[in-house]
mmCIF file of C-alpha atoms and ligand atoms in Angstrom:
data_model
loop_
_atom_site.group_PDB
_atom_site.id
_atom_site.type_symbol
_atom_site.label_atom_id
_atom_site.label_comp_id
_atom_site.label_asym_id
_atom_site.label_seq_id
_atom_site.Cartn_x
_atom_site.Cartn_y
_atom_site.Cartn_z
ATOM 1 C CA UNK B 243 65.028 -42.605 41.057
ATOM 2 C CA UNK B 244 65.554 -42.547 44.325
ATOM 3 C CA UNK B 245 67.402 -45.134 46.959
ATOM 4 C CA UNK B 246 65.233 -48.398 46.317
ATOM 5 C CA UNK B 247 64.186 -49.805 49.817
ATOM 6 C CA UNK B 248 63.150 -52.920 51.310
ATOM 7 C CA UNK B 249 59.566 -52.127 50.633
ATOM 8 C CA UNK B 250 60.355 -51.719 46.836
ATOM 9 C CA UNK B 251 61.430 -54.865 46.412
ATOM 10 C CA UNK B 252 58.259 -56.468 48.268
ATOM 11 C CA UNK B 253 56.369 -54.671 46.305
ATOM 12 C CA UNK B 254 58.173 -55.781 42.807
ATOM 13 C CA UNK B 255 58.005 -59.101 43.761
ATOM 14 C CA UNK B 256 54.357 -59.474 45.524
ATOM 15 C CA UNK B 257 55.456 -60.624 48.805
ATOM 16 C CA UNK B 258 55.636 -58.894 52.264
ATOM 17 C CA UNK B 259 58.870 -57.264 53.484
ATOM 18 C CA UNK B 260 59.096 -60.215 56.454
ATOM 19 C CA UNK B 261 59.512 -62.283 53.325
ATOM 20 C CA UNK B 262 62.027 -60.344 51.606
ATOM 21 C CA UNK B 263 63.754 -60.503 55.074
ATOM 22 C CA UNK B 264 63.583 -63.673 54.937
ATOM 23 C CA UNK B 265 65.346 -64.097 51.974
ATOM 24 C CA UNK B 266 68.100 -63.017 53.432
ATOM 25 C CA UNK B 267 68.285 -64.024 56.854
ATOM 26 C CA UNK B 268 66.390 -67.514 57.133
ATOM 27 C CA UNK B 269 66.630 -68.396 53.120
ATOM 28 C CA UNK B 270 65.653 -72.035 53.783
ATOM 29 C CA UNK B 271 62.380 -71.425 55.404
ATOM 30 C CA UNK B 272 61.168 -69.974 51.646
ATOM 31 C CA UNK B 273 59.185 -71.708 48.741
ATOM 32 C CA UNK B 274 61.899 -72.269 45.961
ATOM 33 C CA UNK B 275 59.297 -70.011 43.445
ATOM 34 C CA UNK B 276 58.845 -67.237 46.282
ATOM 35 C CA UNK B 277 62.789 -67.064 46.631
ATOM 36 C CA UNK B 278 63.318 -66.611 42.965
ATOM 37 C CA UNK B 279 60.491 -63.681 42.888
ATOM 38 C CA UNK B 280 62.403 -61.807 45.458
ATOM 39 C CA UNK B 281 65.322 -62.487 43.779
ATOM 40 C CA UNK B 282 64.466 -61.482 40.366
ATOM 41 C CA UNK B 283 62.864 -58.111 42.257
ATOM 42 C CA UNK B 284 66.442 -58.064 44.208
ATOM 43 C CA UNK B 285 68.067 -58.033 40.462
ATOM 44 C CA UNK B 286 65.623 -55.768 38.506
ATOM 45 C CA UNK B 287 65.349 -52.813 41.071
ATOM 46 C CA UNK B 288 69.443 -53.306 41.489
ATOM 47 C CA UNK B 289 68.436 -53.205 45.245
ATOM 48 C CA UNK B 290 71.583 -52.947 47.700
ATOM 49 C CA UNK B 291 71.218 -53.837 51.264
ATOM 50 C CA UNK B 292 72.230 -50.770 53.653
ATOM 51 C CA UNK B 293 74.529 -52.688 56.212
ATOM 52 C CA UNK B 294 75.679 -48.901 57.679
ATOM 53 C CA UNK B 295 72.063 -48.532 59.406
ATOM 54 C CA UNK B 296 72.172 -52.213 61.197
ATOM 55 C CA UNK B 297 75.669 -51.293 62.036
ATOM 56 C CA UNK B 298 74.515 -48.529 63.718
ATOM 57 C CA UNK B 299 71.796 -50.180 65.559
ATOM 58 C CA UNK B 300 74.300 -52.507 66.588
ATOM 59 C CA UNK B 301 77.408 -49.946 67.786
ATOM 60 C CA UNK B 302 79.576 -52.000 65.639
ATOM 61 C CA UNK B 303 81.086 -52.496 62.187
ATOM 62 C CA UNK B 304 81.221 -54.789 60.095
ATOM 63 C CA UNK B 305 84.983 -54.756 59.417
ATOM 64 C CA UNK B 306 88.221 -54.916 61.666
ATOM 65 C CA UNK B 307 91.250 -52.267 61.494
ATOM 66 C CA UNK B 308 94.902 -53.735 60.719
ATOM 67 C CA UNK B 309 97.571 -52.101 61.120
ATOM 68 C CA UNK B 310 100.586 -52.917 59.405
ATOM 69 C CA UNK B 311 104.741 -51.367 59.761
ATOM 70 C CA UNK B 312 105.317 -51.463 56.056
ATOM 71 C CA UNK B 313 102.583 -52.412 53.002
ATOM 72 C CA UNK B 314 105.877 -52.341 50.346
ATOM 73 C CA UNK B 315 107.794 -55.131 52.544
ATOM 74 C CA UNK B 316 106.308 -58.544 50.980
ATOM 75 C CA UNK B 317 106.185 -59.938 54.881
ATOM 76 C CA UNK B 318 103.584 -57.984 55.185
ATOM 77 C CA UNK B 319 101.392 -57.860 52.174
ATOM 78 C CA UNK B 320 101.366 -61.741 53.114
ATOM 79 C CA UNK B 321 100.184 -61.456 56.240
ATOM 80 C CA UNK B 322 97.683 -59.369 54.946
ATOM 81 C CA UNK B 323 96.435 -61.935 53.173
ATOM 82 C CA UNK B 324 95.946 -64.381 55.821
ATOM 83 C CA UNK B 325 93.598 -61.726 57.849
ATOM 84 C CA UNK B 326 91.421 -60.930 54.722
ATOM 85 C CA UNK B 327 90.918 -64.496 53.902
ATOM 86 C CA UNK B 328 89.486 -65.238 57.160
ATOM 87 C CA UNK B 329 87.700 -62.239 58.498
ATOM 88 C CA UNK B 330 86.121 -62.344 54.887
ATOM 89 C CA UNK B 331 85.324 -65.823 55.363
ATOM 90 C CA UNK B 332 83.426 -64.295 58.554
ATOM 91 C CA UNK B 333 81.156 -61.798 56.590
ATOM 92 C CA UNK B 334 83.700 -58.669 57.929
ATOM 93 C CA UNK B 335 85.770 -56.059 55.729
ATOM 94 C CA UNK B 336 89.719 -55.106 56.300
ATOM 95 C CA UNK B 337 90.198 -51.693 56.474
ATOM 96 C CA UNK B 338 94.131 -51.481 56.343
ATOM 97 C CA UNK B 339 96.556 -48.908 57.659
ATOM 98 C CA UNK B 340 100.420 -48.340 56.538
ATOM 99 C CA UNK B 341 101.858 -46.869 59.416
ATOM 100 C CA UNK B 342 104.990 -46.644 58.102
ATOM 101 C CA UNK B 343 106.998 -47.435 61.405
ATOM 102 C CA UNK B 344 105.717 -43.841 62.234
ATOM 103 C CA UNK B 345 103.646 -43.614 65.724
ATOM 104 C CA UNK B 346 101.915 -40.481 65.169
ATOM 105 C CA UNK B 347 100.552 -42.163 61.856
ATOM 106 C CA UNK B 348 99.851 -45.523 64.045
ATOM 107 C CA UNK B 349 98.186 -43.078 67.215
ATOM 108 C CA UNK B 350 95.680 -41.417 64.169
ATOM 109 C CA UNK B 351 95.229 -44.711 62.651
ATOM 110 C CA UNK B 352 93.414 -46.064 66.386
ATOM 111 C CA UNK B 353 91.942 -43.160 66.737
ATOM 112 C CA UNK B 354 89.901 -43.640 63.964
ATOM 113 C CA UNK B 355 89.090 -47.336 64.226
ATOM 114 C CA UNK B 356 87.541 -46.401 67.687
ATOM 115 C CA UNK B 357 85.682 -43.364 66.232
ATOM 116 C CA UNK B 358 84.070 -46.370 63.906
ATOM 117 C CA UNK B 359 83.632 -48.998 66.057
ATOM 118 C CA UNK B 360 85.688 -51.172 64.080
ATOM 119 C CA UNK B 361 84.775 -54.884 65.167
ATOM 120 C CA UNK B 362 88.337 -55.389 66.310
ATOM 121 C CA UNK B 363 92.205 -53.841 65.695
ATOM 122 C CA UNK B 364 95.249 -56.535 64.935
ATOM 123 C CA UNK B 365 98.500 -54.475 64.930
ATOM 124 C CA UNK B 366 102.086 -54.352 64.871
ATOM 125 C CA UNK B 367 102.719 -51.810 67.048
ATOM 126 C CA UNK B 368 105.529 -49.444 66.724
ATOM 127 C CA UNK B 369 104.669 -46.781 69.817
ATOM 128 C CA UNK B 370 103.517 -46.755 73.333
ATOM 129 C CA UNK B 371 99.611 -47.618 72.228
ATOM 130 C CA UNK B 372 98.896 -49.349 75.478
ATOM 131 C CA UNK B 373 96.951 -46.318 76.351
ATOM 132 C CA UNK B 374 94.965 -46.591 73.147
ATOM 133 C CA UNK B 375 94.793 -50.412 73.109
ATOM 134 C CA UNK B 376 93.108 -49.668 76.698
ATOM 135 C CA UNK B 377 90.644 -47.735 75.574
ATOM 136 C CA UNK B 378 89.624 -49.770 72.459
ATOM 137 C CA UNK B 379 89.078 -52.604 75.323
ATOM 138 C CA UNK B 380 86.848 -50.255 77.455
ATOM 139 C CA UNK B 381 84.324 -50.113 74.332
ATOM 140 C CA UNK B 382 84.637 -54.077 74.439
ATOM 141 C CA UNK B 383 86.783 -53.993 70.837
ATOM 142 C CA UNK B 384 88.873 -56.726 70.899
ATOM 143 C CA UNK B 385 92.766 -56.611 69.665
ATOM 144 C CA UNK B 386 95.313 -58.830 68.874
ATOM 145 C CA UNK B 387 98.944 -57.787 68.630
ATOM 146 C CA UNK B 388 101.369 -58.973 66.007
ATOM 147 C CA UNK B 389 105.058 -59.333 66.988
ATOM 148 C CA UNK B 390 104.858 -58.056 70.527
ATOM 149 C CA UNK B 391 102.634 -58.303 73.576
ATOM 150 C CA UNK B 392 103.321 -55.239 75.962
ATOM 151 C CA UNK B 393 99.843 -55.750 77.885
ATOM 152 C CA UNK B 394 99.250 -59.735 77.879
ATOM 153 C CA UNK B 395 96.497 -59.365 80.268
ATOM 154 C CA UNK B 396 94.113 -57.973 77.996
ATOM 155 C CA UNK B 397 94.859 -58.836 74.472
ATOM 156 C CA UNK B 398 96.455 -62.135 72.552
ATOM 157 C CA UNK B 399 99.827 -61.925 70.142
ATOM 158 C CA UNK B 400 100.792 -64.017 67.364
ATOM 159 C CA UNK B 401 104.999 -63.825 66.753
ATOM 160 C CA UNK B 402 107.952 -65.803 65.840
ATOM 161 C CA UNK B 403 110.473 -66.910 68.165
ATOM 162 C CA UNK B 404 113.149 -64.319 66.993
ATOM 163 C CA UNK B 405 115.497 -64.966 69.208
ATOM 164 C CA UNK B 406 116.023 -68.537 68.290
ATOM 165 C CA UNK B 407 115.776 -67.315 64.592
ATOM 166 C CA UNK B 408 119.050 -64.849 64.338
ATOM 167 C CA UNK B 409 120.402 -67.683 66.129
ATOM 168 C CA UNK B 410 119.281 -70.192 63.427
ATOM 169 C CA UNK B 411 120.347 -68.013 60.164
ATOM 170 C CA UNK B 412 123.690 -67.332 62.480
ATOM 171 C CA UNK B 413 124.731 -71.146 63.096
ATOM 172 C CA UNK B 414 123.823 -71.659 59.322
ATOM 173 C CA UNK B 415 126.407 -69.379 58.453
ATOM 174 C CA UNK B 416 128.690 -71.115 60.635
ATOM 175 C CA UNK B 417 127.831 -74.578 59.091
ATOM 176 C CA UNK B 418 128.560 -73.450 55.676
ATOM 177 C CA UNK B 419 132.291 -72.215 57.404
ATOM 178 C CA UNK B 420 131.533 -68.745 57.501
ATOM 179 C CA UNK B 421 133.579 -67.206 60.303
ATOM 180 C CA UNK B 422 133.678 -63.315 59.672
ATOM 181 C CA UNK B 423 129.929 -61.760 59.858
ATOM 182 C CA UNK B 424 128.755 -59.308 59.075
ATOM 183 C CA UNK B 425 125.088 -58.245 60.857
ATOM 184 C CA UNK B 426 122.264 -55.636 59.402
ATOM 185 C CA UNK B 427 120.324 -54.398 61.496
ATOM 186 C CA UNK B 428 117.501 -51.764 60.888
ATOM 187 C CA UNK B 429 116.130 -49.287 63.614
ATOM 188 C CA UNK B 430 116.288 -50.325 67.566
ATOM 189 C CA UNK B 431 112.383 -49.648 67.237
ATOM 190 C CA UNK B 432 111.280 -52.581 66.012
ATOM 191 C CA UNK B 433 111.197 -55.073 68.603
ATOM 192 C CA UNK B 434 111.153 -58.284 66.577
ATOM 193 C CA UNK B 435 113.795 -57.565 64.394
ATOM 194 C CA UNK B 436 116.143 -56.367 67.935
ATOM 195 C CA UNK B 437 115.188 -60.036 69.355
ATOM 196 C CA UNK B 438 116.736 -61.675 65.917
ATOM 197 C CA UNK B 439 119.920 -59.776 66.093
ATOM 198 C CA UNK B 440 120.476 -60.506 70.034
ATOM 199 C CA UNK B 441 120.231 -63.906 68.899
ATOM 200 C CA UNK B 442 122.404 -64.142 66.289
ATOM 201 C CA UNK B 443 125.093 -61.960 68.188
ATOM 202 C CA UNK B 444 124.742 -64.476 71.049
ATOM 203 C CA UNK B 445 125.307 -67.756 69.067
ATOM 204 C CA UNK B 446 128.403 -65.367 66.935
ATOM 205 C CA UNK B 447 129.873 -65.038 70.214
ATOM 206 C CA UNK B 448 129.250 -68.700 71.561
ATOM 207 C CA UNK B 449 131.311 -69.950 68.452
ATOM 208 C CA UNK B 450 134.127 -67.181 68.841
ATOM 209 C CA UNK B 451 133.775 -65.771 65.524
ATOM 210 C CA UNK B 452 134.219 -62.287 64.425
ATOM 211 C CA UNK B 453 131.009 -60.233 63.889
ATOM 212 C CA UNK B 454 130.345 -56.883 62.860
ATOM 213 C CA UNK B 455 127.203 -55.070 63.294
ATOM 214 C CA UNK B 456 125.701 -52.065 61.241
ATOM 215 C CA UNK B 457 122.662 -50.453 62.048
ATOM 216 C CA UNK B 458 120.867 -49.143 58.597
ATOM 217 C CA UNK B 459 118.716 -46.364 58.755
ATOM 218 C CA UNK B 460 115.504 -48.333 57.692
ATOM 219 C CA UNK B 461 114.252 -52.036 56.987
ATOM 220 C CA UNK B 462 114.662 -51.289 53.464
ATOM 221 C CA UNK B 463 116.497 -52.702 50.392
ATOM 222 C CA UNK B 464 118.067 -49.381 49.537
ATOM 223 C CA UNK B 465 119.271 -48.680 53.004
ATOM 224 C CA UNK B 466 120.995 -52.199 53.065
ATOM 225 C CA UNK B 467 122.343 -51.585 49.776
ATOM 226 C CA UNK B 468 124.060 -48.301 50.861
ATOM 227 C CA UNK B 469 125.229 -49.495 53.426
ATOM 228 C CA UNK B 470 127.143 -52.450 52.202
ATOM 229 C CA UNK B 471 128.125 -50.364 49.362
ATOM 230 C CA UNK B 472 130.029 -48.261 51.232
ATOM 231 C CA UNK B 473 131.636 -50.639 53.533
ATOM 232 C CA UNK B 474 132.566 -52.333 50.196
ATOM 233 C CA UNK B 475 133.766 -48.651 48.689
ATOM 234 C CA UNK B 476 136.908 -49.043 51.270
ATOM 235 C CA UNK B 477 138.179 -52.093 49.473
ATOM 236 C CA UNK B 478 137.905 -55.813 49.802
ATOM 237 C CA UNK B 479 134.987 -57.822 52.085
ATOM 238 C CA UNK B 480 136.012 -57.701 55.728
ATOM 239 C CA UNK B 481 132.629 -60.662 55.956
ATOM 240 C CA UNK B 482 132.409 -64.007 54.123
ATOM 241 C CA UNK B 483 128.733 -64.036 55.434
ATOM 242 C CA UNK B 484 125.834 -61.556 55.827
ATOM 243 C CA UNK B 485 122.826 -62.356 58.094
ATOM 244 C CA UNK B 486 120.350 -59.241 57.249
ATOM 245 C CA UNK B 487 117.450 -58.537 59.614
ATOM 246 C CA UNK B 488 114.900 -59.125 57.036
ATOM 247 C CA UNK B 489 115.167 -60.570 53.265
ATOM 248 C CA UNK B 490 114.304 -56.955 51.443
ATOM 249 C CA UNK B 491 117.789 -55.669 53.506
ATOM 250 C CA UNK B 492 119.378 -58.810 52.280
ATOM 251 C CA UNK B 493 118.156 -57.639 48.529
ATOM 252 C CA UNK B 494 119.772 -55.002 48.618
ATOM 253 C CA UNK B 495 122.974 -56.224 50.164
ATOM 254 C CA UNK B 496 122.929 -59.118 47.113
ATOM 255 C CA UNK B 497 122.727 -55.843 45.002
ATOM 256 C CA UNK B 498 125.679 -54.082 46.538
ATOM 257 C CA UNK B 499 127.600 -57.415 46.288
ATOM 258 C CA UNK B 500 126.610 -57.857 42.403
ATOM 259 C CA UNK B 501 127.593 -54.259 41.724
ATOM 260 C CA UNK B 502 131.185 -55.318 42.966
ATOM 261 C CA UNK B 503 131.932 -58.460 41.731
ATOM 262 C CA UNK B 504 131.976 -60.091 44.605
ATOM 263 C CA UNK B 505 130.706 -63.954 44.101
ATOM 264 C CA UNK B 506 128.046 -65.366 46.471
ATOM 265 C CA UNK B 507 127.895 -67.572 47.918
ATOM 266 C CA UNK B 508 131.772 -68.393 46.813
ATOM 267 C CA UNK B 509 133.296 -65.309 48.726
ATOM 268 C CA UNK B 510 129.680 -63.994 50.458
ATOM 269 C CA UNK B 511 127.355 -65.911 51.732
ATOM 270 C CA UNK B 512 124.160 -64.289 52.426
ATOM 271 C CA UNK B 513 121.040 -64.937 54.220
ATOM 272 C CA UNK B 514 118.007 -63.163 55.162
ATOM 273 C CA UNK B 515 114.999 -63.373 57.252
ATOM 274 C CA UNK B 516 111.231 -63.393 56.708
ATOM 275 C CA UNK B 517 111.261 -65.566 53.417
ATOM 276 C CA UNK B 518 108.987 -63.636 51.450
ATOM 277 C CA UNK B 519 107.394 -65.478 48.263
ATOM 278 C CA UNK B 520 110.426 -63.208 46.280
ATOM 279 C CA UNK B 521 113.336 -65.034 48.045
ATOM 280 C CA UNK B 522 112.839 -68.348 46.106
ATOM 281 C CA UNK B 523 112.016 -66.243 42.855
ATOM 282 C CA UNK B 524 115.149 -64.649 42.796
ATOM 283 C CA UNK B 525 118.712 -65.744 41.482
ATOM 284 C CA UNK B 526 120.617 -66.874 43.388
ATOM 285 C CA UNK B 527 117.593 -68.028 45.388
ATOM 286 C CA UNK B 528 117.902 -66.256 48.914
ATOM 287 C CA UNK B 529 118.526 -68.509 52.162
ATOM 288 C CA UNK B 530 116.344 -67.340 54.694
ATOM 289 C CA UNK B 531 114.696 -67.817 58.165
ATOM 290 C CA UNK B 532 110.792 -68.325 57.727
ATOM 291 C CA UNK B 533 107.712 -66.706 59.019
ATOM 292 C CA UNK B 534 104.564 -68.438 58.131
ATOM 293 C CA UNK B 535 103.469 -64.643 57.300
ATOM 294 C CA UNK B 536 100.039 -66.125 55.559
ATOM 295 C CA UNK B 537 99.501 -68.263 58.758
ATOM 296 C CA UNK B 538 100.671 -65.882 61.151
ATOM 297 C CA UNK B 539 98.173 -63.475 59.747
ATOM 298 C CA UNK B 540 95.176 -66.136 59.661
ATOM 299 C CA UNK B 541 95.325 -67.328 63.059
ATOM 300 C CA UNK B 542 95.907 -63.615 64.645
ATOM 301 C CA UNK B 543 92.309 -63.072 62.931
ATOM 302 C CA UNK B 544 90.869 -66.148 64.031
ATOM 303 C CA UNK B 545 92.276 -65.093 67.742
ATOM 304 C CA UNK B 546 90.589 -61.333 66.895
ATOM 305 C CA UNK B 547 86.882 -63.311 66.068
ATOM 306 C CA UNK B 548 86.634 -66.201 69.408
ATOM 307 C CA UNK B 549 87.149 -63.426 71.399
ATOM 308 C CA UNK B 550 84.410 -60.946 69.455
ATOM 309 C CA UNK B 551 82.223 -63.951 69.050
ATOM 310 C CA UNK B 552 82.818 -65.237 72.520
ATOM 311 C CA UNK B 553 84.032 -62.732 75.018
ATOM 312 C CA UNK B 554 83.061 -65.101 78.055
ATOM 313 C CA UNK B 555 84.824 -67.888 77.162
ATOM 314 C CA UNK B 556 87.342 -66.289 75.870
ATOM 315 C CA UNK B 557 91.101 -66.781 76.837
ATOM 316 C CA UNK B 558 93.863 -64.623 75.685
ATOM 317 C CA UNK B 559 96.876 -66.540 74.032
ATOM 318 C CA UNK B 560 100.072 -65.669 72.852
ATOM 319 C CA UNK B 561 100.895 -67.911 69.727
ATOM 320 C CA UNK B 562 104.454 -68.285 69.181
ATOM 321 C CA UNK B 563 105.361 -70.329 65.554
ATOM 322 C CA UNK B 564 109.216 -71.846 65.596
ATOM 323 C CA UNK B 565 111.688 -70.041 63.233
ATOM 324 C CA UNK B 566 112.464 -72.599 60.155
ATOM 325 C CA UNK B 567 115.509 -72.394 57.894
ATOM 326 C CA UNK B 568 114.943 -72.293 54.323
ATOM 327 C CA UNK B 569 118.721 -72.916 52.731
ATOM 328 C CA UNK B 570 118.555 -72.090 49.473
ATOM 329 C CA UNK B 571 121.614 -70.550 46.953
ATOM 330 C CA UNK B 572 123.255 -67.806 48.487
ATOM 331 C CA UNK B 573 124.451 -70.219 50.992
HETATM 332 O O1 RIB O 858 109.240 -54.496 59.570
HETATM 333 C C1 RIB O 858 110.420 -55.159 59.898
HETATM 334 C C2 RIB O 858 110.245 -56.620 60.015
HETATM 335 O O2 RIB O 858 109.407 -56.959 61.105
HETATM 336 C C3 RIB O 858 109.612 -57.323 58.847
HETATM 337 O O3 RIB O 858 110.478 -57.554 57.774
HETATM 338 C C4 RIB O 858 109.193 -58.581 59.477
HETATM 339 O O4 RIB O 858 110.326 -59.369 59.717
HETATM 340 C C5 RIB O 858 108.607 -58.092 60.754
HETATM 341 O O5 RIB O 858 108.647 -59.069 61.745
#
């Protein structure tokens, strides 16, 4: 059998196609009986409406493009819940990309959502995509960054204030009379995570403690573990306290620490920064700065739709949520 059409189902069900469209579009204006005919018809003939022709009538999609740094790192699986909840709630799809902190990957990636007139692109950017991000607004696709806002004229953000939040998990440490710290940093390429560590190393400095910074090779729980491994692999702690740039580095610091006996928060305390759903699941439960990733996720789509459903009215924002400490065992 072929690919059963609108007509089909008229036909099954005895009623014109302007009904059957009806059904669909303007349910209320049908008889309850003439509703359940086309629905029965709708069931029996396993009919499937064909959104890709409308969408090409239309020149749009019926789903946005996110792009995300990292699917593995919890912060962001969260966040990608907050977008699908709501553009789902809206009738559109998520099509999701993993760039992987890699901007050829991220370049390819926008490419394609403007090849399919994606309704809109929300993205944590990781290269120059201004050029890109330019061009999606040209064909009237609307964007909204996450984390950064290099071009606030045409597009709205949604971020953290990460300055005052290395500052926050900093002073912690200081409350709990930490005084030698030690600071993990990932890869000067993410621009949220460099905004943290300048404020932690500025409120460090204000007190006139002792701080040591180490730049990982990657965001990652095994990179942070290596890396305190082998600082710990020339002997005793030279840090009673360890603010990591996100909670999967602190992880895998708590690992390294584990691995060497080394009690926490007793001779280490540690605290990380994202609080992902694992940081309260694990033990010791993991002190950490907050993101409302869900939240942050939810409004940057709810940004992405006033400005697709109402372009004229429109205003671009940039949303910042405060930084909130979340002190938990390992301090
Ligand atoms: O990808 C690195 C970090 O940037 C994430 O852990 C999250 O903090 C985001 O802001």
């Amino acid at each position: 059998m072929g690919d059963v059409g609108i007509s089909d189902v008229a036909a099954r069900a005895g009623v014109s196609v302007g009904t059957v469209s009806n059904y669909f579009n303007r349910p209320e204006i049908l008889a309850t009986k003439t509703a359940e005919r086309v629905r029965d018809a709708i069931v029996e003939l396993g009919y499937v409406r064909n959104f890709a022709a409308r969408d090409l009538r239309l020149g749009r999609a019926r789903s946005i493009g996110l792009l995300v740094l990292d699917i593995s790192n919890p912060f962001f699986t969260e966040f990608v819940e907050g977008v699908e909840r709501v553009a789902n709630d809206a009738g559109l799809a998520v099509i999701l990309g993993n760039t992987k902190e890699n901007a050829a990957k991220e370049a390819s990636y926008l490419e394609l959502f403007q090849e399919q007139r994606v309704a809109g692109v929300i993205l944590s950017p990781i290269g120059d995509v201004s050029a890109q991000l330019a061009a999606l607004h040209r064909q009237g696709t609307p964007t909204v960054l996450i984390d950064d806002a290099p071009d606030l004229e045409n597009t709205c953000s949604v971020a953290v204030d990460d300055a005052s939040g290395g500052a926050l998990a900093v002073t912690h440490l200081l409350r709990t009379g930490r005084r030698r710290i030690l600071i993990l940093d990932g890869p000067a390429r993410i621009h949220q995570a460099r905004a943290r560590i300048e404020g932690a190393l500025h409120a460090a400095r204000a007190a006139g403690v002792t701080v040591e910074l180490v730049t990982v090779s990657a965001f990652t729980s095994e990179a942070a573990h290596e890396a305190v491994a082998e600082l710990l692999a020339r002997g005793a702690p030279s840090f009673d306290g360890i603010f990591a740039a996100n909670d999967i580095m602190a992880l895998g610091a708590i690992r390294a620490l584990h691995e060497n006996s080394i009690a926490i928060p007793g001779q280490v305390a540690v605290i990380g920064y994202d609080d992902i759903s694992y940081a309260s699941a694990v033990s010791p439960a993991l002190s950490s700065i907050r993101q409302p990733s869900d939240l942050m996720g939810a409004r940057a789509t709810e940004l992405l739709l006033d400005e697709l459903n109402s372009p004229d009215e429109h205003h671009h924002e940039r949303v910042i949520f405060p930084p909130e400490l979340q002190h938990r065992q390992t301090t």
